[in-house]
Short mmCIF file of C-alpha atoms in Angstrom, two decimals:
data_model
loop_
_atom_site.label_atom_id
_atom_site.label_comp_id
_atom_site.label_asym_id
_atom_site.label_seq_id
_atom_site.Cartn_x
_atom_site.Cartn_y
_atom_site.Cartn_z
CA MET A 185 -66.60 0.71 17.94
CA ALA A 186 -63.89 -1.03 19.91
CA ARG A 187 -62.42 0.55 23.04
CA GLN A 188 -59.06 -0.58 24.34
CA GLN A 189 -57.25 -0.37 27.63
CA VAL A 190 -54.62 2.31 27.29
CA ALA A 191 -51.39 1.15 25.67
CA SER A 192 -48.06 1.75 27.36
CA SER A 193 -47.15 4.20 24.62
CA MET A 194 -50.01 6.44 25.79
CA LEU A 195 -48.87 6.30 29.41
CA ALA A 196 -45.38 7.59 28.89
CA ILE A 197 -46.29 10.95 27.37
CA ALA A 198 -47.04 12.84 30.58
CA LEU A 199 -44.15 12.16 32.92
CA ILE A 200 -42.67 15.68 33.21
CA VAL A 201 -44.52 18.78 34.52
CA GLY A 202 -44.38 22.61 34.33
CA THR A 203 -46.38 25.55 32.85
CA PHE A 204 -47.33 26.85 29.37
CA ALA A 205 -50.23 28.65 27.65
CA TYR A 206 -51.60 29.04 24.13
CA VAL A 207 -53.26 31.94 22.32
CA PRO A 208 -56.75 30.80 21.18
CA ILE A 209 -57.61 30.64 17.48
CA THR A 210 -61.10 30.08 16.05
CA VAL A 211 -62.18 26.45 15.66
CA GLN A 212 -62.72 25.51 12.03
CA SER A 213 -64.56 22.21 12.34
CA ILE A 214 -66.04 20.32 15.28
CA GLY A 215 -68.02 17.19 14.58
CA VAL A 216 -69.69 14.64 16.82
CA CYS A 217 -69.86 10.89 16.27
CA TYR A 218 -73.42 9.54 15.92
CA GLY A 219 -73.42 6.19 17.68
CA MET A 220 -76.62 4.17 17.45
CA LEU A 221 -76.18 1.43 20.06
CA GLY A 222 -79.26 2.33 22.05
CA ASN A 223 -82.91 1.29 22.07
CA ASN A 224 -84.17 4.68 23.21
CA LEU A 225 -82.55 7.10 20.76
CA PRO A 226 -84.42 9.80 18.82
CA SER A 227 -85.15 9.47 15.13
CA ALA A 228 -82.44 10.27 12.62
CA SER A 229 -84.29 13.38 11.46
CA GLN A 230 -84.49 14.63 15.06
CA VAL A 231 -80.79 13.93 15.51
CA VAL A 232 -79.79 15.89 12.41
CA GLN A 233 -81.97 18.79 13.55
CA LEU A 234 -80.22 18.68 16.93
CA TYR A 235 -76.83 18.87 15.22
CA ARG A 236 -77.94 21.86 13.20
CA SER A 237 -79.55 23.65 16.16
CA LYS A 238 -76.31 23.33 18.14
CA GLY A 239 -74.07 24.44 15.28
CA ILE A 240 -72.34 21.06 14.99
CA ASN A 241 -71.00 20.92 11.44
CA GLY A 242 -69.56 17.40 11.31
CA MET A 243 -70.82 13.87 11.92
CA ARG A 244 -69.35 10.39 11.90
CA LEU A 245 -71.54 7.41 10.99
CA TYR A 246 -70.19 3.95 11.79
CA ASP A 247 -72.11 2.33 8.94
CA PRO A 248 -74.18 3.60 5.99
CA ASN A 249 -77.46 3.84 7.90
CA ARG A 250 -80.16 4.71 5.38
CA ALA A 251 -82.32 6.80 7.72
CA ALA A 252 -79.36 8.87 8.84
CA LEU A 253 -78.08 9.40 5.29
CA ASP A 254 -81.53 10.47 4.12
CA ALA A 255 -81.85 12.88 7.06
CA LEU A 256 -78.47 14.41 6.21
CA ARG A 257 -79.50 15.44 2.71
CA ASN A 258 -78.93 19.16 2.14
CA SER A 259 -77.95 19.68 5.79
CA GLY A 260 -74.41 20.79 4.93
CA ILE A 261 -73.02 18.61 7.71
CA GLY A 262 -69.63 17.15 6.77
CA LEU A 263 -69.58 13.36 7.13
CA ILE A 264 -67.11 10.61 7.93
CA LEU A 265 -68.80 7.47 6.61
CA ASP A 266 -67.48 4.13 7.84
CA THR A 267 -67.62 0.96 5.79
CA ALA A 268 -67.84 -1.15 9.00
CA ASN A 269 -65.16 -3.72 9.84
CA ASP A 270 -67.06 -6.88 8.96
CA ARG A 271 -66.60 -6.43 5.18
CA LEU A 272 -62.96 -5.39 5.22
CA GLY A 273 -61.63 -8.70 3.90
CA GLU A 274 -64.25 -8.79 1.15
CA PHE A 275 -63.37 -5.27 -0.02
CA ALA A 276 -59.67 -6.15 0.02
CA SER A 277 -60.04 -9.26 -2.12
CA ASN A 278 -62.94 -8.32 -4.38
CA PRO A 279 -62.91 -4.99 -6.28
CA SER A 280 -66.48 -5.56 -7.43
CA ALA A 281 -67.65 -5.71 -3.80
CA ALA A 282 -66.01 -2.36 -3.18
CA ALA A 283 -67.61 -0.96 -6.34
CA SER A 284 -71.02 -2.25 -5.28
CA TRP A 285 -70.64 -0.65 -1.84
CA VAL A 286 -69.87 2.72 -3.41
CA GLN A 287 -72.76 2.41 -5.86
CA ASN A 288 -75.21 1.52 -3.05
CA ASN A 289 -74.02 3.75 -0.22
CA VAL A 290 -72.23 6.75 -1.72
CA ARG A 291 -73.47 7.42 -5.24
CA PRO A 292 -77.16 7.81 -4.28
CA TYR A 293 -76.36 10.39 -1.61
CA TYR A 294 -73.44 12.52 -2.72
CA PRO A 295 -73.39 15.54 -3.08
CA ALA A 296 -76.72 16.10 -1.27
CA VAL A 297 -74.97 14.44 1.68
CA ASN A 298 -71.60 16.10 2.25
CA ILE A 299 -69.47 12.95 2.49
CA LYS A 300 -65.91 14.11 3.13
CA TYR A 301 -64.13 10.93 4.19
CA ILE A 302 -64.72 7.21 4.00
CA ALA A 303 -63.19 5.27 6.90
CA VAL A 304 -62.22 1.82 5.64
CA GLY A 305 -62.07 0.06 8.99
CA ASN A 306 -62.16 1.38 12.54
CA GLU A 307 -59.48 0.37 15.07
CA VAL A 308 -58.66 -2.76 13.09
CA ASP A 309 -56.20 -5.13 14.78
CA GLY A 310 -54.64 -8.55 14.39
CA GLY A 311 -54.41 -10.23 11.01
CA ALA A 312 -57.19 -8.04 9.61
CA THR A 313 -54.75 -5.13 9.44
CA GLN A 314 -53.32 -6.68 6.28
CA SER A 315 -56.66 -6.09 4.56
CA ILE A 316 -56.82 -2.35 5.29
CA LEU A 317 -54.64 -1.03 2.48
CA PRO A 318 -55.97 -3.25 -0.34
CA ALA A 319 -59.51 -2.44 0.79
CA MET A 320 -58.69 1.28 0.75
CA ARG A 321 -57.25 0.95 -2.75
CA ASN A 322 -60.38 -0.82 -4.03
CA ILE A 323 -62.78 1.66 -2.43
CA ASN A 324 -60.71 4.50 -3.87
CA ALA A 325 -60.76 2.91 -7.32
CA ALA A 326 -64.54 2.54 -7.06
CA LEU A 327 -64.89 6.22 -6.17
CA ASN A 328 -62.68 7.20 -9.09
CA ALA A 329 -64.78 5.07 -11.44
CA ALA A 330 -67.89 6.83 -10.14
CA GLY A 331 -66.30 10.24 -10.73
CA LEU A 332 -66.06 10.99 -6.99
CA GLY A 333 -62.38 10.37 -6.33
CA ASN A 334 -61.46 14.05 -6.23
CA SER A 335 -64.28 14.90 -3.84
CA ILE A 336 -64.24 12.12 -1.23
CA LYS A 337 -61.05 10.97 0.50
CA VAL A 338 -60.49 7.38 1.61
CA SER A 339 -58.70 6.62 4.85
CA THR A 340 -58.86 4.32 7.87
CA SER A 341 -59.46 5.14 11.53
CA VAL A 342 -56.75 3.96 13.93
CA ARG A 343 -56.40 3.89 17.69
CA PHE A 344 -53.41 5.42 19.38
CA ASP A 345 -51.54 2.19 20.00
CA VAL A 346 -50.45 2.13 16.35
CA ILE A 347 -47.82 4.55 17.73
CA ALA A 348 -44.68 3.33 19.49
CA ASP A 349 -42.10 5.39 21.43
CA SER A 350 -44.52 8.26 21.93
CA TYR A 351 -42.52 9.92 24.71
CA PRO A 352 -41.27 12.43 23.96
CA PRO A 353 -43.74 13.17 21.16
CA SER A 354 -40.93 13.73 18.64
CA SER A 355 -39.92 10.07 19.09
CA GLY A 356 -43.26 8.79 17.82
CA ARG A 357 -43.12 6.10 15.16
CA PHE A 358 -45.51 3.50 13.77
CA ALA A 359 -45.32 0.25 15.68
CA GLN A 360 -45.86 -1.95 12.61
CA GLY A 361 -44.94 -1.78 8.95
CA TYR A 362 -48.47 -1.89 7.62
CA MET A 363 -49.02 1.63 8.97
CA VAL A 364 -45.98 2.92 7.09
CA ASP A 365 -47.51 1.62 3.87
CA ILE A 366 -50.87 3.21 4.72
CA ALA A 367 -49.20 6.53 5.52
CA ARG A 368 -47.41 6.59 2.18
CA TYR A 369 -50.61 5.70 0.36
CA LEU A 370 -52.47 8.55 2.08
CA SER A 371 -49.66 10.87 1.01
CA SER A 372 -50.14 9.81 -2.59
CA THR A 373 -53.91 10.43 -2.53
CA GLY A 374 -53.99 13.58 -0.42
CA ALA A 375 -56.18 11.95 2.23
CA PRO A 376 -55.78 12.48 5.98
CA LEU A 377 -55.09 9.82 8.59
CA LEU A 378 -58.12 9.37 10.84
CA ALA A 379 -57.02 8.88 14.45
CA ASN A 380 -58.95 8.07 17.64
CA VAL A 381 -57.16 9.91 20.47
CA TYR A 382 -58.29 9.43 24.09
CA PRO A 383 -56.33 11.07 26.93
CA TYR A 384 -58.99 9.61 29.25
CA PHE A 385 -57.65 6.08 28.89
CA ALA A 386 -54.09 7.24 29.47
CA TYR A 387 -55.13 9.05 32.65
CA ARG A 388 -57.22 6.14 33.90
CA GLY A 389 -54.36 3.74 33.31
CA ASN A 390 -51.72 5.82 35.09
CA PRO A 391 -53.20 8.53 37.35
CA ASN A 392 -50.07 8.65 39.52
CA ASP A 393 -47.95 10.02 36.67
CA ILE A 394 -50.55 11.76 34.51
CA LYS A 395 -52.18 14.73 36.18
CA LEU A 396 -55.92 15.21 35.74
CA ASN A 397 -55.53 18.87 34.81
CA TYR A 398 -53.05 17.95 32.05
CA ALA A 399 -55.46 15.34 30.69
CA THR A 400 -58.50 17.66 30.72
CA PHE A 401 -57.12 20.92 29.25
CA GLN A 402 -56.89 22.61 32.65
CA PRO A 403 -53.93 24.89 33.42
CA GLY A 404 -50.92 24.18 35.58
CA THR A 405 -48.89 21.43 33.89
CA THR A 406 -46.34 21.39 31.10
CA VAL A 407 -44.40 18.65 29.34
CA ARG A 408 -41.25 19.64 27.47
CA ASP A 409 -39.92 17.69 24.52
CA ASP A 410 -36.19 18.12 25.05
CA ARG A 411 -35.43 16.93 21.54
CA ASN A 412 -37.05 19.94 19.86
CA GLY A 413 -37.90 22.31 22.70
CA LEU A 414 -41.66 22.16 22.13
CA MET A 415 -43.83 22.63 25.22
CA TYR A 416 -47.08 20.79 25.91
CA SER A 417 -49.82 22.08 28.18
CA ASN A 418 -52.16 19.14 27.57
CA LEU A 419 -51.88 15.44 26.85
CA PHE A 420 -54.04 15.60 23.72
CA ASP A 421 -51.49 17.74 21.88
CA ALA A 422 -48.64 15.46 22.91
CA MET A 423 -50.47 12.41 21.59
CA VAL A 424 -51.36 14.08 18.28
CA ASP A 425 -47.81 15.32 17.75
CA ALA A 426 -46.51 11.78 18.32
CA ILE A 427 -48.72 10.78 15.35
CA TYR A 428 -47.28 13.61 13.25
CA ALA A 429 -43.78 12.45 14.17
CA ALA A 430 -44.65 8.90 13.08
CA LEU A 431 -45.96 10.19 9.75
CA GLU A 432 -42.69 12.04 9.19
CA LYS A 433 -40.63 8.94 9.94
CA ALA A 434 -42.81 6.97 7.53
CA GLY A 435 -41.95 9.40 4.74
CA ALA A 436 -45.39 11.04 4.75
CA PRO A 437 -44.86 14.42 6.44
CA GLY A 438 -47.60 16.12 4.45
CA VAL A 439 -50.42 13.83 5.60
CA ARG A 440 -52.97 15.66 7.75
CA VAL A 441 -54.41 14.15 10.90
CA VAL A 442 -58.15 14.26 11.46
CA ILE A 443 -59.29 13.31 14.97
CA SER A 444 -62.04 10.84 14.19
CA GLU A 445 -62.85 10.24 17.88
CA SER A 446 -62.02 11.86 21.19
CA GLY A 447 -64.04 12.22 24.35
CA TRP A 448 -64.41 11.65 28.08
CA PRO A 449 -67.11 9.66 29.90
CA SER A 450 -69.38 11.33 32.44
CA ALA A 451 -70.03 8.22 34.58
CA GLY A 452 -69.22 4.54 35.00
CA GLY A 453 -65.59 4.37 36.10
CA PHE A 454 -62.47 5.97 37.50
CA GLY A 455 -62.14 9.62 36.51
CA ALA A 456 -65.51 9.51 34.74
CA SER A 457 -67.59 12.43 36.01
CA ILE A 458 -69.71 15.22 34.62
CA ASP A 459 -67.14 17.83 35.64
CA ASN A 460 -64.23 15.99 34.03
CA ALA A 461 -66.21 15.26 30.86
CA ARG A 462 -67.30 18.89 30.54
CA ASN A 463 -63.77 20.17 31.17
CA TYR A 464 -62.28 17.82 28.58
CA ASN A 465 -64.84 18.21 25.82
CA GLN A 466 -65.24 21.97 26.21
CA GLY A 467 -61.47 22.29 26.38
CA LEU A 468 -61.15 20.22 23.23
CA ILE A 469 -63.65 22.37 21.35
CA ASN A 470 -61.93 25.56 22.49
CA HIS A 471 -58.44 24.28 21.73
CA VAL A 472 -58.29 22.43 18.42
CA GLY A 473 -58.71 25.47 16.21
CA GLN A 474 -55.14 26.47 17.06
CA GLY A 475 -53.59 23.11 16.23
CA THR A 476 -50.72 21.57 18.17
CA PRO A 477 -47.22 22.81 19.05
CA LYS A 478 -45.84 20.92 16.05
CA LYS A 479 -48.62 21.82 13.58
CA ARG A 480 -50.11 25.28 14.09
CA GLN A 481 -53.16 24.69 11.93
CA ALA A 482 -56.78 23.96 12.77
CA LEU A 483 -57.28 20.30 13.65
CA GLU A 484 -60.55 18.83 12.38
CA THR A 485 -61.99 16.93 15.33
CA PHE A 486 -64.95 14.64 16.03
CA ILE A 487 -66.11 14.17 19.62
CA PHE A 488 -67.34 10.78 20.75
CA ALA A 489 -70.31 10.73 21.11
CA MET A 490 -73.64 12.46 20.58
CA PHE A 491 -75.69 10.27 22.98
CA ASN A 492 -75.27 7.95 25.91
CA GLU A 493 -75.86 4.50 24.38
CA ASN A 494 -77.54 1.98 26.67
CA GLN A 495 -76.70 -1.04 24.51
CA LYS A 496 -72.94 -0.54 24.43
CA THR A 497 -71.03 -3.49 25.84
CA GLY A 498 -67.82 -3.67 27.83
CA ASP A 499 -66.74 -1.25 30.54
CA PRO A 500 -69.63 0.74 32.11
CA THR A 501 -68.01 3.97 30.88
CA GLU A 502 -68.88 2.86 27.34
CA LYS A 503 -72.51 3.79 27.96
CA ASN A 504 -71.63 7.27 29.19
CA PHE A 505 -69.59 9.08 26.56
CA GLY A 506 -72.57 11.04 25.26
CA LEU A 507 -72.93 14.81 25.18
CA PHE A 508 -76.70 14.33 25.29
CA TYR A 509 -79.17 11.97 26.91
CA PRO A 510 -81.46 10.05 24.53
CA ASN A 511 -84.22 12.58 25.27
CA MET A 512 -81.87 15.18 23.66
CA SER A 513 -81.27 17.11 26.88
CA PRO A 514 -77.57 17.87 27.52
CA VAL A 515 -75.63 15.74 29.97
CA TYR A 516 -73.81 18.98 30.88
CA PRO A 517 -73.70 22.48 29.39
CA ILE A 518 -71.36 22.75 26.40
CA ARG A 519 -70.82 25.37 23.70
CA PHE A 520 -69.91 24.41 20.14
CA ALA A 521 -69.42 27.91 18.73
#
């Protein structure tokens, strides 16, 4: 999974301050991403048991790992299953490759494994973005041919810098035309847009203008969108509503957003601490059931990630996004219910 330095569109959201509060509503679905870039992680069956023991009812897998898929059978855990980025071009150009992937990685498991969404590409950038939509179409056609098209929705997982003009949130629009086409396709199929939303990177990139409490669901700060009068008590909501605004401008106002990743590191860099990570992730769990100021409906959300992963590359924070250590003890106390 690629991590990016925060884009300027993320930085601009939190430039005005004040006060506001929400009335809590019950969370409908909290999942956790199951990253596997570690040489000291527990077995897949132990991991699934940990999910179930903690009441975590959603998982994201970044590739169709056989051990994990087998362990998920009859668990009831809702799954985002990624195709992985390295075959995107092949799926786009070759319908039979897409059909083979579905036959090998979906058909043998569904419905014993509760596959809800297939993510065709994660944070794809550059020229490969032109392969996303044709690959989605071919995977969708393969699901339809297998009789699974009504049960499993096909989407792609994007990072926040697909959004331009995100301040105020109502100004949000897609930065490039390929996302407009994807949005309209999702509207036609009834699938959600999967979005990776990280207030942490916005805060780290601009701590002078973005207050820590606003980035971590703590009280005391408000942003007002003067265009529609909506008030924002946290950066996460402002970012998500900029995505909703972009979907509207693309002619796809009915497309849901599913947060396919969000989290905060507990060590390894500026602003990365156990207290900040606990405040953010517990705040996220407590908050998303009520939706955002623009969309007052439960927001399906997947936290990144289940474990600290010692083989992640890049910034040291990458190794420290986990809710649990590899020995399955919690990095900090957190409640999922």
